mmCIF file of C-alpha atoms and ligand atoms in Angstrom:
data_model
loop_
_atom_site.group_PDB
_atom_site.id
_atom_site.type_symbol
_atom_site.label_atom_id
_atom_site.label_comp_id
_atom_site.label_asym_id
_atom_site.label_seq_id
_atom_site.Cartn_x
_atom_site.Cartn_y
_atom_site.Cartn_z
ATOM 1 C CA MET A 1104 0.000 0.000 0.000
ATOM 2 C CA ASN A 1105 1.416 3.380 -0.838
ATOM 3 C CA PRO A 1106 1.984 5.602 2.186
ATOM 4 C CA SER A 1107 -0.585 8.244 1.280
ATOM 5 C CA ARG A 1108 -3.420 5.646 0.902
ATOM 6 C CA HIS A 1109 -2.381 4.163 4.238
ATOM 7 C CA LEU A 1110 -2.726 7.568 5.870
ATOM 8 C CA THR A 1111 -6.140 8.093 4.294
ATOM 9 C CA ARG A 1112 -7.351 4.784 5.749
ATOM 10 C CA LEU A 1113 -5.979 5.637 9.150
ATOM 11 C CA ALA A 1114 -7.734 8.981 9.040
ATOM 12 C CA ALA A 1115 -10.994 7.265 8.087
ATOM 13 C CA LEU A 1116 -10.650 4.803 10.955
ATOM 14 C CA ALA A 1117 -9.889 7.608 13.364
ATOM 15 C CA GLY A 1118 -12.978 9.392 12.075
ATOM 16 C CA ILE A 1119 -15.165 6.376 12.754
ATOM 17 C CA ALA A 1120 -13.690 6.027 16.231
ATOM 18 C CA ALA A 1121 -14.278 9.702 16.972
ATOM 19 C CA PHE A 1122 -17.840 9.455 15.701
ATOM 20 C CA SER A 1123 -18.696 6.440 17.856
ATOM 21 C CA LEU A 1124 -17.058 8.093 20.861
ATOM 22 C CA SER A 1125 -19.183 11.197 20.393
ATOM 23 C CA LEU A 1126 -22.298 9.002 20.102
ATOM 24 C CA ALA A 1127 -21.410 7.315 23.379
ATOM 25 C CA ILE A 1128 -20.893 10.683 25.029
ATOM 26 C CA SER A 1129 -24.143 12.133 23.774
ATOM 27 C CA SER A 1130 -26.175 9.140 24.949
ATOM 28 C CA SER A 1131 -24.490 9.195 28.371
ATOM 29 C CA ALA A 1132 -25.120 12.931 28.587
ATOM 30 C CA GLN A 1133 -28.847 12.229 28.280
ATOM 31 C CA ALA A 1134 -28.960 9.464 30.881
ATOM 32 C CA ARG A 1135 -28.267 11.039 34.215
ATOM 33 C CA GLU A 1136 -27.213 9.479 37.508
ATOM 34 C CA LEU A 1137 -27.684 11.202 40.859
ATOM 35 C CA SER A 1138 -25.857 10.181 44.029
ATOM 36 C CA VAL A 1139 -28.035 9.491 47.085
ATOM 37 C CA SER A 1140 -26.501 9.393 50.558
ATOM 38 C CA THR A 1141 -27.868 7.331 53.461
ATOM 39 C CA VAL A 1142 -26.495 6.484 56.899
ATOM 40 C CA LEU A 1143 -27.881 2.948 57.059
ATOM 41 C CA SER A 1144 -27.640 0.281 54.337
ATOM 42 C CA ASP A 1145 -30.473 -1.686 52.784
ATOM 43 C CA ALA A 1146 -30.255 -4.235 55.600
ATOM 44 C CA PHE A 1147 -32.367 -1.599 57.412
ATOM 45 C CA PRO A 1148 -35.726 -0.013 56.434
ATOM 46 C CA TRP A 1149 -33.885 3.322 55.993
ATOM 47 C CA GLY A 1150 -31.594 1.953 53.268
ATOM 48 C CA GLN A 1151 -34.531 0.082 51.738
ATOM 49 C CA ALA A 1152 -36.382 3.398 51.455
ATOM 50 C CA ALA A 1153 -33.583 4.816 49.302
ATOM 51 C CA GLU A 1154 -33.353 1.650 47.185
ATOM 52 C CA LYS A 1155 -37.104 1.723 46.634
ATOM 53 C CA TRP A 1156 -36.851 5.343 45.483
ATOM 54 C CA ALA A 1157 -34.058 4.392 43.065
ATOM 55 C CA GLU A 1158 -36.029 1.428 41.746
ATOM 56 C CA LEU A 1159 -39.140 3.517 41.042
ATOM 57 C CA VAL A 1160 -37.175 6.330 39.388
ATOM 58 C CA ALA A 1161 -35.224 3.966 37.100
ATOM 59 C CA GLU A 1162 -38.367 2.088 36.131
ATOM 60 C CA ARG A 1163 -40.416 5.186 35.348
ATOM 61 C CA SER A 1164 -37.707 7.056 33.482
ATOM 62 C CA ASP A 1165 -36.683 4.016 31.421
ATOM 63 C CA ASP A 1166 -33.253 4.342 33.019
ATOM 64 C CA GLU A 1167 -32.798 7.876 31.681
ATOM 65 C CA LEU A 1168 -32.651 9.133 35.263
ATOM 66 C CA THR A 1169 -31.054 6.849 37.841
ATOM 67 C CA LEU A 1170 -30.209 7.120 41.533
ATOM 68 C CA ARG A 1171 -27.130 5.448 42.954
ATOM 69 C CA VAL A 1172 -27.367 4.889 46.690
ATOM 70 C CA TYR A 1173 -24.207 5.297 48.787
ATOM 71 C CA PRO A 1174 -24.914 3.868 52.264
ATOM 72 C CA ASN A 1175 -22.943 4.052 55.530
ATOM 73 C CA SER A 1176 -22.363 7.829 55.239
ATOM 74 C CA GLN A 1177 -19.486 6.950 52.882
ATOM 75 C CA LEU A 1178 -19.823 10.188 50.900
ATOM 76 C CA VAL A 1179 -19.030 12.132 54.086
ATOM 77 C CA ASN A 1180 -16.398 9.731 55.420
ATOM 78 C CA GLY A 1181 -18.727 8.386 58.064
ATOM 79 C CA ASP A 1182 -19.523 11.801 59.536
ATOM 80 C CA GLN A 1183 -23.305 11.773 59.245
ATOM 81 C CA THR A 1184 -23.741 15.286 60.668
ATOM 82 C CA ARG A 1185 -21.965 16.636 57.559
ATOM 83 C CA GLU A 1186 -24.445 15.051 55.153
ATOM 84 C CA PHE A 1187 -26.685 18.096 54.860
ATOM 85 C CA SER A 1188 -23.769 20.498 54.187
ATOM 86 C CA ALA A 1189 -22.407 18.107 51.562
ATOM 87 C CA MET A 1190 -25.785 17.986 49.851
ATOM 88 C CA ARG A 1191 -26.206 21.746 50.043
ATOM 89 C CA SER A 1192 -22.781 22.330 48.467
ATOM 90 C CA GLY A 1193 -23.467 19.800 45.693
ATOM 91 C CA LEU A 1194 -20.891 17.235 46.772
ATOM 92 C CA ILE A 1195 -23.889 14.927 47.157
ATOM 93 C CA ASP A 1196 -26.854 15.244 44.770
ATOM 94 C CA ALA A 1197 -29.533 13.814 47.053
ATOM 95 C CA ALA A 1198 -30.109 12.013 50.331
ATOM 96 C CA VAL A 1199 -32.582 10.123 52.441
ATOM 97 C CA GLY A 1200 -31.518 11.561 55.769
ATOM 98 C CA SER A 1201 -32.490 11.764 59.420
ATOM 99 C CA THR A 1202 -33.811 14.980 60.948
ATOM 100 C CA ILE A 1203 -31.317 14.418 63.779
ATOM 101 C CA ASN A 1204 -28.296 14.386 61.499
ATOM 102 C CA TRP A 1205 -29.395 17.495 59.614
ATOM 103 C CA SER A 1206 -30.415 19.492 62.695
ATOM 104 C CA PRO A 1207 -26.985 21.099 63.231
ATOM 105 C CA GLN A 1208 -27.551 22.953 59.920
ATOM 106 C CA VAL A 1209 -31.363 23.222 60.097
ATOM 107 C CA PRO A 1210 -32.233 24.093 63.732
ATOM 108 C CA GLU A 1211 -35.980 23.733 63.042
ATOM 109 C CA LEU A 1212 -35.448 19.978 62.665
ATOM 110 C CA ASN A 1213 -34.782 19.787 66.409
ATOM 111 C CA LEU A 1214 -38.570 19.926 66.711
ATOM 112 C CA PHE A 1215 -38.606 16.138 66.338
ATOM 113 C CA SER A 1216 -35.848 15.643 68.922
ATOM 114 C CA LEU A 1217 -37.624 17.545 71.717
ATOM 115 C CA PRO A 1218 -37.908 14.820 74.364
ATOM 116 C CA PHE A 1219 -41.416 13.452 75.001
ATOM 117 C CA PHE A 1220 -43.047 16.002 72.697
ATOM 118 C CA MET A 1221 -44.739 13.682 70.161
ATOM 119 C CA ALA A 1222 -46.208 10.895 72.232
ATOM 120 C CA ASP A 1223 -47.354 8.459 69.556
ATOM 121 C CA LEU A 1224 -47.518 7.769 65.824
ATOM 122 C CA ASP A 1225 -50.712 9.809 65.417
ATOM 123 C CA ALA A 1226 -48.874 12.819 66.811
ATOM 124 C CA VAL A 1227 -45.951 12.267 64.443
ATOM 125 C CA ASP A 1228 -48.272 11.946 61.441
ATOM 126 C CA ALA A 1229 -50.211 15.047 62.481
ATOM 127 C CA VAL A 1230 -46.982 17.056 62.525
ATOM 128 C CA THR A 1231 -45.336 15.728 59.344
ATOM 129 C CA GLY A 1232 -48.639 15.935 57.476
ATOM 130 C CA GLY A 1233 -49.702 19.263 58.965
ATOM 131 C CA ALA A 1234 -48.835 22.952 59.000
ATOM 132 C CA ALA A 1235 -45.699 22.327 61.085
ATOM 133 C CA GLY A 1236 -44.432 19.791 58.548
ATOM 134 C CA LYS A 1237 -44.815 22.386 55.791
ATOM 135 C CA ARG A 1238 -42.862 24.908 57.840
ATOM 136 C CA VAL A 1239 -40.115 22.362 58.414
ATOM 137 C CA PHE A 1240 -39.908 21.709 54.659
ATOM 138 C CA SER A 1241 -39.684 25.481 54.017
ATOM 139 C CA ALA A 1242 -36.855 25.694 56.547
ATOM 140 C CA ILE A 1243 -34.954 22.985 54.657
ATOM 141 C CA GLU A 1244 -35.638 24.668 51.324
ATOM 142 C CA SER A 1245 -34.436 28.052 52.566
ATOM 143 C CA ARG A 1246 -31.045 26.402 53.083
ATOM 144 C CA GLY A 1247 -30.512 25.249 49.522
ATOM 145 C CA VAL A 1248 -31.994 21.764 49.622
ATOM 146 C CA VAL A 1249 -35.347 20.688 48.165
ATOM 147 C CA PRO A 1250 -37.291 18.314 50.455
ATOM 148 C CA LEU A 1251 -39.607 15.892 48.653
ATOM 149 C CA ALA A 1252 -41.112 13.401 51.091
ATOM 150 C CA TRP A 1253 -41.045 11.910 54.587
ATOM 151 C CA GLY A 1254 -39.828 8.482 55.659
ATOM 152 C CA GLU A 1255 -39.270 7.083 59.159
ATOM 153 C CA ASN A 1256 -36.410 5.660 61.185
ATOM 154 C CA GLY A 1257 -38.794 5.227 64.116
ATOM 155 C CA PHE A 1258 -39.349 5.933 67.804
ATOM 156 C CA ARG A 1259 -35.995 5.777 69.545
ATOM 157 C CA GLN A 1260 -35.678 3.446 72.545
ATOM 158 C CA LEU A 1261 -32.968 3.328 75.196
ATOM 159 C CA SER A 1262 -30.649 0.366 75.736
ATOM 160 C CA ASN A 1263 -27.787 -0.261 78.121
ATOM 161 C CA SER A 1264 -25.554 -2.978 79.527
ATOM 162 C CA ARG A 1265 -25.966 -2.238 83.260
ATOM 163 C CA GLY A 1266 -29.549 -2.851 84.294
ATOM 164 C CA PRO A 1267 -33.229 -2.033 83.784
ATOM 165 C CA ILE A 1268 -34.049 1.683 83.491
ATOM 166 C CA ASP A 1269 -37.504 2.815 84.590
ATOM 167 C CA GLU A 1270 -36.733 6.135 86.272
ATOM 168 C CA PRO A 1271 -34.346 9.014 85.550
ATOM 169 C CA GLY A 1272 -32.210 8.030 88.553
ATOM 170 C CA ASP A 1273 -31.309 4.760 86.802
ATOM 171 C CA LEU A 1274 -29.395 6.777 84.197
ATOM 172 C CA ASP A 1275 -27.204 8.380 86.826
ATOM 173 C CA GLY A 1276 -23.625 8.489 85.531
ATOM 174 C CA LEU A 1277 -24.279 6.049 82.665
ATOM 175 C CA LYS A 1278 -22.186 6.736 79.590
ATOM 176 C CA ILE A 1279 -24.624 6.967 76.694
ATOM 177 C CA ARG A 1280 -23.619 7.194 73.046
ATOM 178 C CA VAL A 1281 -25.630 9.936 71.324
ATOM 179 C CA VAL A 1282 -25.627 11.352 67.795
ATOM 180 C CA GLY A 1283 -23.506 14.471 67.262
ATOM 181 C CA SER A 1284 -26.372 16.896 67.735
ATOM 182 C CA PRO A 1285 -26.293 19.309 70.715
ATOM 183 C CA LEU A 1286 -29.892 18.760 71.846
ATOM 184 C CA PHE A 1287 -29.092 15.126 72.695
ATOM 185 C CA GLN A 1288 -26.218 16.235 74.834
ATOM 186 C CA ASP A 1289 -28.657 18.390 76.810
ATOM 187 C CA THR A 1290 -31.359 15.729 77.108
ATOM 188 C CA PHE A 1291 -29.056 13.085 78.530
ATOM 189 C CA THR A 1292 -27.273 15.566 80.772
ATOM 190 C CA ALA A 1293 -30.677 16.609 82.166
ATOM 191 C CA LEU A 1294 -31.355 12.938 82.917
ATOM 192 C CA GLY A 1295 -28.124 12.672 84.917
ATOM 193 C CA ALA A 1296 -26.320 10.528 82.327
ATOM 194 C CA ASN A 1297 -22.928 11.125 80.811
ATOM 195 C CA PRO A 1298 -23.612 11.536 77.057
ATOM 196 C CA THR A 1299 -20.851 10.989 74.492
ATOM 197 C CA GLN A 1300 -21.333 12.190 70.927
ATOM 198 C CA MET A 1301 -20.141 9.874 68.201
ATOM 199 C CA SER A 1302 -21.084 8.749 64.719
ATOM 200 C CA TRP A 1303 -23.005 5.566 64.059
ATOM 201 C CA ALA A 1304 -19.813 4.096 62.565
ATOM 202 C CA ASP A 1305 -18.080 4.475 65.925
ATOM 203 C CA ALA A 1306 -21.042 3.444 68.080
ATOM 204 C CA LYS A 1307 -20.890 -0.335 67.780
ATOM 205 C CA PRO A 1308 -17.138 -0.551 68.531
ATOM 206 C CA ALA A 1309 -17.680 1.721 71.560
ATOM 207 C CA LEU A 1310 -20.475 -0.539 72.814
ATOM 208 C CA THR A 1311 -18.337 -3.636 72.196
ATOM 209 C CA THR A 1312 -15.381 -2.406 74.232
ATOM 210 C CA GLY A 1313 -17.624 -0.983 76.949
ATOM 211 C CA ALA A 1314 -16.358 2.556 76.293
ATOM 212 C CA VAL A 1315 -20.042 3.456 76.578
ATOM 213 C CA ASP A 1316 -22.784 1.760 78.610
ATOM 214 C CA GLY A 1317 -25.740 2.503 76.406
ATOM 215 C CA GLN A 1318 -27.256 3.978 73.273
ATOM 216 C CA GLU A 1319 -30.651 4.944 71.831
ATOM 217 C CA ASN A 1320 -32.058 3.880 68.450
ATOM 218 C CA PRO A 1321 -35.293 2.533 66.965
ATOM 219 C CA LEU A 1322 -36.174 -1.162 67.319
ATOM 220 C CA SER A 1323 -35.322 -1.816 63.654
ATOM 221 C CA VAL A 1324 -31.758 -0.584 64.198
ATOM 222 C CA PHE A 1325 -31.357 -2.502 67.479
ATOM 223 C CA ASP A 1326 -32.663 -5.640 65.773
ATOM 224 C CA VAL A 1327 -30.792 -5.524 62.438
ATOM 225 C CA ALA A 1328 -27.473 -4.300 63.908
ATOM 226 C CA ARG A 1329 -27.772 -7.000 66.621
ATOM 227 C CA ILE A 1330 -27.064 -4.510 69.386
ATOM 228 C CA ASP A 1331 -27.869 -7.296 71.878
ATOM 229 C CA GLN A 1332 -24.649 -9.018 70.779
ATOM 230 C CA VAL A 1333 -22.533 -6.148 72.078
ATOM 231 C CA GLY A 1334 -23.754 -6.454 75.648
ATOM 232 C CA GLN A 1335 -26.899 -4.312 75.463
ATOM 233 C CA ALA A 1336 -29.046 -6.606 77.585
ATOM 234 C CA TYR A 1337 -31.582 -4.000 78.774
ATOM 235 C CA LEU A 1338 -34.011 -2.062 76.632
ATOM 236 C CA THR A 1339 -36.466 0.580 77.815
ATOM 237 C CA LEU A 1340 -39.451 1.401 75.590
ATOM 238 C CA TRP A 1341 -39.933 5.080 76.337
ATOM 239 C CA ASN A 1342 -40.815 6.544 72.894
ATOM 240 C CA TYR A 1343 -38.982 9.725 73.847
ATOM 241 C CA MET A 1344 -38.697 10.933 70.244
ATOM 242 C CA ASN A 1345 -39.451 9.836 66.718
ATOM 243 C CA ASP A 1346 -36.828 10.132 64.023
ATOM 244 C CA PRO A 1347 -38.423 10.950 60.661
ATOM 245 C CA LEU A 1348 -36.411 10.662 57.462
ATOM 246 C CA VAL A 1349 -36.503 13.219 54.653
ATOM 247 C CA PHE A 1350 -36.000 12.528 50.937
ATOM 248 C CA ALA A 1351 -34.251 15.569 49.458
ATOM 249 C CA VAL A 1352 -32.285 16.904 46.477
ATOM 250 C CA ASN A 1353 -29.682 19.648 46.104
ATOM 251 C CA GLN A 1354 -31.281 22.878 44.807
ATOM 252 C CA ARG A 1355 -29.054 23.317 41.721
ATOM 253 C CA VAL A 1356 -29.535 19.689 40.716
ATOM 254 C CA TRP A 1357 -33.279 20.192 41.108
ATOM 255 C CA ASP A 1358 -33.210 23.354 38.980
ATOM 256 C CA SER A 1359 -31.338 21.505 36.217
ATOM 257 C CA LEU A 1360 -34.049 18.840 35.872
ATOM 258 C CA SER A 1361 -37.002 19.061 33.516
ATOM 259 C CA GLU A 1362 -40.484 19.581 34.941
ATOM 260 C CA GLU A 1363 -41.272 15.979 34.049
ATOM 261 C CA GLU A 1364 -38.204 14.644 35.860
ATOM 262 C CA ARG A 1365 -39.020 16.666 38.975
ATOM 263 C CA THR A 1366 -42.535 15.284 39.105
ATOM 264 C CA LEU A 1367 -41.195 11.784 38.627
ATOM 265 C CA LEU A 1368 -38.605 12.200 41.413
ATOM 266 C CA ARG A 1369 -41.097 13.717 43.836
ATOM 267 C CA GLU A 1370 -43.828 11.146 43.250
ATOM 268 C CA ALA A 1371 -41.355 8.264 43.516
ATOM 269 C CA ALA A 1372 -40.027 9.719 46.800
ATOM 270 C CA GLU A 1373 -43.562 10.057 48.185
ATOM 271 C CA GLU A 1374 -44.373 6.472 47.272
ATOM 272 C CA ALA A 1375 -41.094 5.071 48.582
ATOM 273 C CA GLY A 1376 -41.546 7.053 51.816
ATOM 274 C CA ALA A 1377 -45.125 5.897 52.397
ATOM 275 C CA TRP A 1378 -44.094 2.309 51.658
ATOM 276 C CA GLU A 1379 -41.165 2.456 54.080
ATOM 277 C CA ILE A 1380 -43.145 4.134 56.892
ATOM 278 C CA ALA A 1381 -45.845 1.446 56.684
ATOM 279 C CA MET A 1382 -43.268 -1.355 56.600
ATOM 280 C CA THR A 1383 -41.255 0.038 59.534
ATOM 281 C CA ARG A 1384 -44.378 0.270 61.694
ATOM 282 C CA GLU A 1385 -45.722 -3.106 60.679
ATOM 283 C CA GLN A 1386 -42.443 -4.840 61.534
ATOM 284 C CA GLU A 1387 -42.087 -3.380 65.040
ATOM 285 C CA PRO A 1388 -44.050 -6.084 66.945
ATOM 286 C CA GLU A 1389 -42.087 -8.939 65.360
ATOM 287 C CA ARG A 1390 -38.817 -7.094 65.935
ATOM 288 C CA LEU A 1391 -39.678 -6.634 69.604
ATOM 289 C CA ALA A 1392 -40.548 -10.314 69.907
ATOM 290 C CA ALA A 1393 -37.217 -11.274 68.296
ATOM 291 C CA ILE A 1394 -35.298 -8.974 70.645
ATOM 292 C CA LYS A 1395 -37.038 -10.485 73.678
ATOM 293 C CA ALA A 1396 -36.409 -14.003 72.373
ATOM 294 C CA ARG A 1397 -32.680 -13.239 72.348
ATOM 295 C CA GLY A 1398 -32.841 -12.646 76.091
ATOM 296 C CA VAL A 1399 -32.954 -8.848 76.210
ATOM 297 C CA THR A 1400 -34.860 -7.543 79.251
ATOM 298 C CA VAL A 1401 -37.486 -5.139 77.955
ATOM 299 C CA THR A 1402 -38.881 -2.490 80.317
ATOM 300 C CA GLU A 1403 -42.113 -0.628 79.643
ATOM 301 C CA LEU A 1404 -43.039 2.499 81.601
ATOM 302 C CA ASP A 1405 -46.327 3.067 83.395
ATOM 303 C CA GLU A 1406 -47.895 6.528 83.308
ATOM 304 C CA ALA A 1407 -46.191 7.762 86.503
ATOM 305 C CA GLN A 1408 -42.784 6.524 85.381
ATOM 306 C CA TYR A 1409 -43.241 8.186 81.983
ATOM 307 C CA GLN A 1410 -44.212 11.461 83.681
ATOM 308 C CA ALA A 1411 -41.027 11.406 85.756
ATOM 309 C CA PHE A 1412 -38.989 11.402 82.525
ATOM 310 C CA VAL A 1413 -41.143 14.191 81.063
ATOM 311 C CA GLU A 1414 -40.500 16.346 84.121
ATOM 312 C CA ALA A 1415 -36.791 15.582 84.227
ATOM 313 C CA THR A 1416 -36.391 16.860 80.664
ATOM 314 C CA GLN A 1417 -38.537 19.999 80.934
ATOM 315 C CA SER A 1418 -35.423 22.180 81.043
ATOM 316 C CA VAL A 1419 -34.498 20.919 77.557
ATOM 317 C CA HIS A 1420 -37.784 22.331 76.221
ATOM 318 C CA ASP A 1421 -37.184 25.639 77.987
ATOM 319 C CA GLU A 1422 -33.806 25.946 76.358
ATOM 320 C CA TRP A 1423 -34.586 24.575 72.886
ATOM 321 C CA VAL A 1424 -38.040 25.915 72.016
ATOM 322 C CA PRO A 1425 -36.633 29.414 71.304
ATOM 323 C CA LYS A 1426 -33.862 27.885 69.141
ATOM 324 C CA ILE A 1427 -36.361 25.820 67.158
ATOM 325 C CA GLY A 1428 -38.759 28.756 66.931
ATOM 326 C CA SER A 1429 -41.757 29.044 69.235
ATOM 327 C CA GLU A 1430 -44.119 29.577 66.281
ATOM 328 C CA LEU A 1431 -43.079 26.264 64.779
ATOM 329 C CA VAL A 1432 -43.464 24.495 68.141
ATOM 330 C CA GLU A 1433 -46.930 26.036 68.535
ATOM 331 C CA ALA A 1434 -47.879 24.979 64.999
ATOM 332 C CA ALA A 1435 -46.825 21.417 65.881
ATOM 333 C CA ARG A 1436 -48.926 21.494 69.069
ATOM 334 C CA ALA A 1437 -51.920 22.710 67.075
ATOM 335 C CA ASP A 1438 -51.376 19.934 64.489
ATOM 336 C CA MET A 1439 -51.284 17.326 67.275
ATOM 337 C CA GLN A 1440 -54.479 18.714 68.804
ATOM 338 C CA GLY A 1441 -56.184 18.508 65.432
ATOM 339 C CA GLU A 1442 -56.665 22.266 65.198
HETATM 340 O O1 LIG B 2900 -26.627 7.304 64.325
HETATM 341 C C1 LIG B 2900 -27.738 6.850 64.607
HETATM 342 O O2 LIG B 2900 -28.055 6.560 65.768
HETATM 343 C C2 LIG B 2900 -28.748 6.678 63.516
HETATM 344 C C3 LIG B 2900 -28.273 5.579 62.588
HETATM 345 O O3 LIG B 2900 -29.979 6.312 64.052
HETATM 346 C C4 LIG B 2900 -28.878 7.986 62.813
HETATM 347 O O4 LIG B 2900 -28.277 8.217 61.807
HETATM 348 C C5 LIG B 2900 -29.730 9.020 63.417
#
């Protein structure tokens, strides 16, 4: 072959390669993948909520829009209280996150962590579905993140390795692992305990070595993470706070989506959230039975015992209601009273 024909063929081949490369790029530019952060994996209802969202979005968009779930707070190196900032800055596109973990950046979310404020599931639903819930969503939105739907981690119960707890005095001096959110520090200090803030990633090792005596988490977390295996032989059902989850997307990512994609994302989040809330609640009795069957001593509080905890934590309300916003707290009370 003469050299000039050889060059022409090479050029033609290069042209074909460049053309197919540009095709590949243009089709991948259409299909879009968003990162979704969660603290817990799909072994837990929380992670399943995010996977369900991803499944519905992929199915309904014919894989043109997909969500990739990154569990175990891996996008924030295990530091779950940085998840909201990372989503706001665009480091993370979306998240299914806990109100507790986002409360350092969105003080209004401490509404849900006020001890003994929402007594039962009806109260929680009245707030998330009511005027207060709307205000909470506006508070999130005003900080650069678009909230789409609610999910649920669950009512948080108290466990420890030392003995049954049915009055505040039983917590005296106990080292309790709490999430890195200041309100929890105050609640457990008010109860006479010695709270230690640490991430979920550090919690199980700390329970294993006995660096802490206790922790608080919903039954699903206690059950799936097998907290009984790290010496937590006592569990008190005190329903002191419920931990809702929020499905949310970074504002700039949201703005870059078409109207159709936004509707799809929102509706899929609402469906995944409703599905996960129902499942979490339905599973609680069997989880409790399984925990008891493993030999954990479960303590339930009578009305007088419950009241003693309410009174012992009154100072936390006095201090935190102004930080949360008294109008929001009042709106939540009105929602719970069906006003
Ligand atoms: O860290 C916890 O306790 C957990 C997993 O429940 C949250 O992320 C709030």
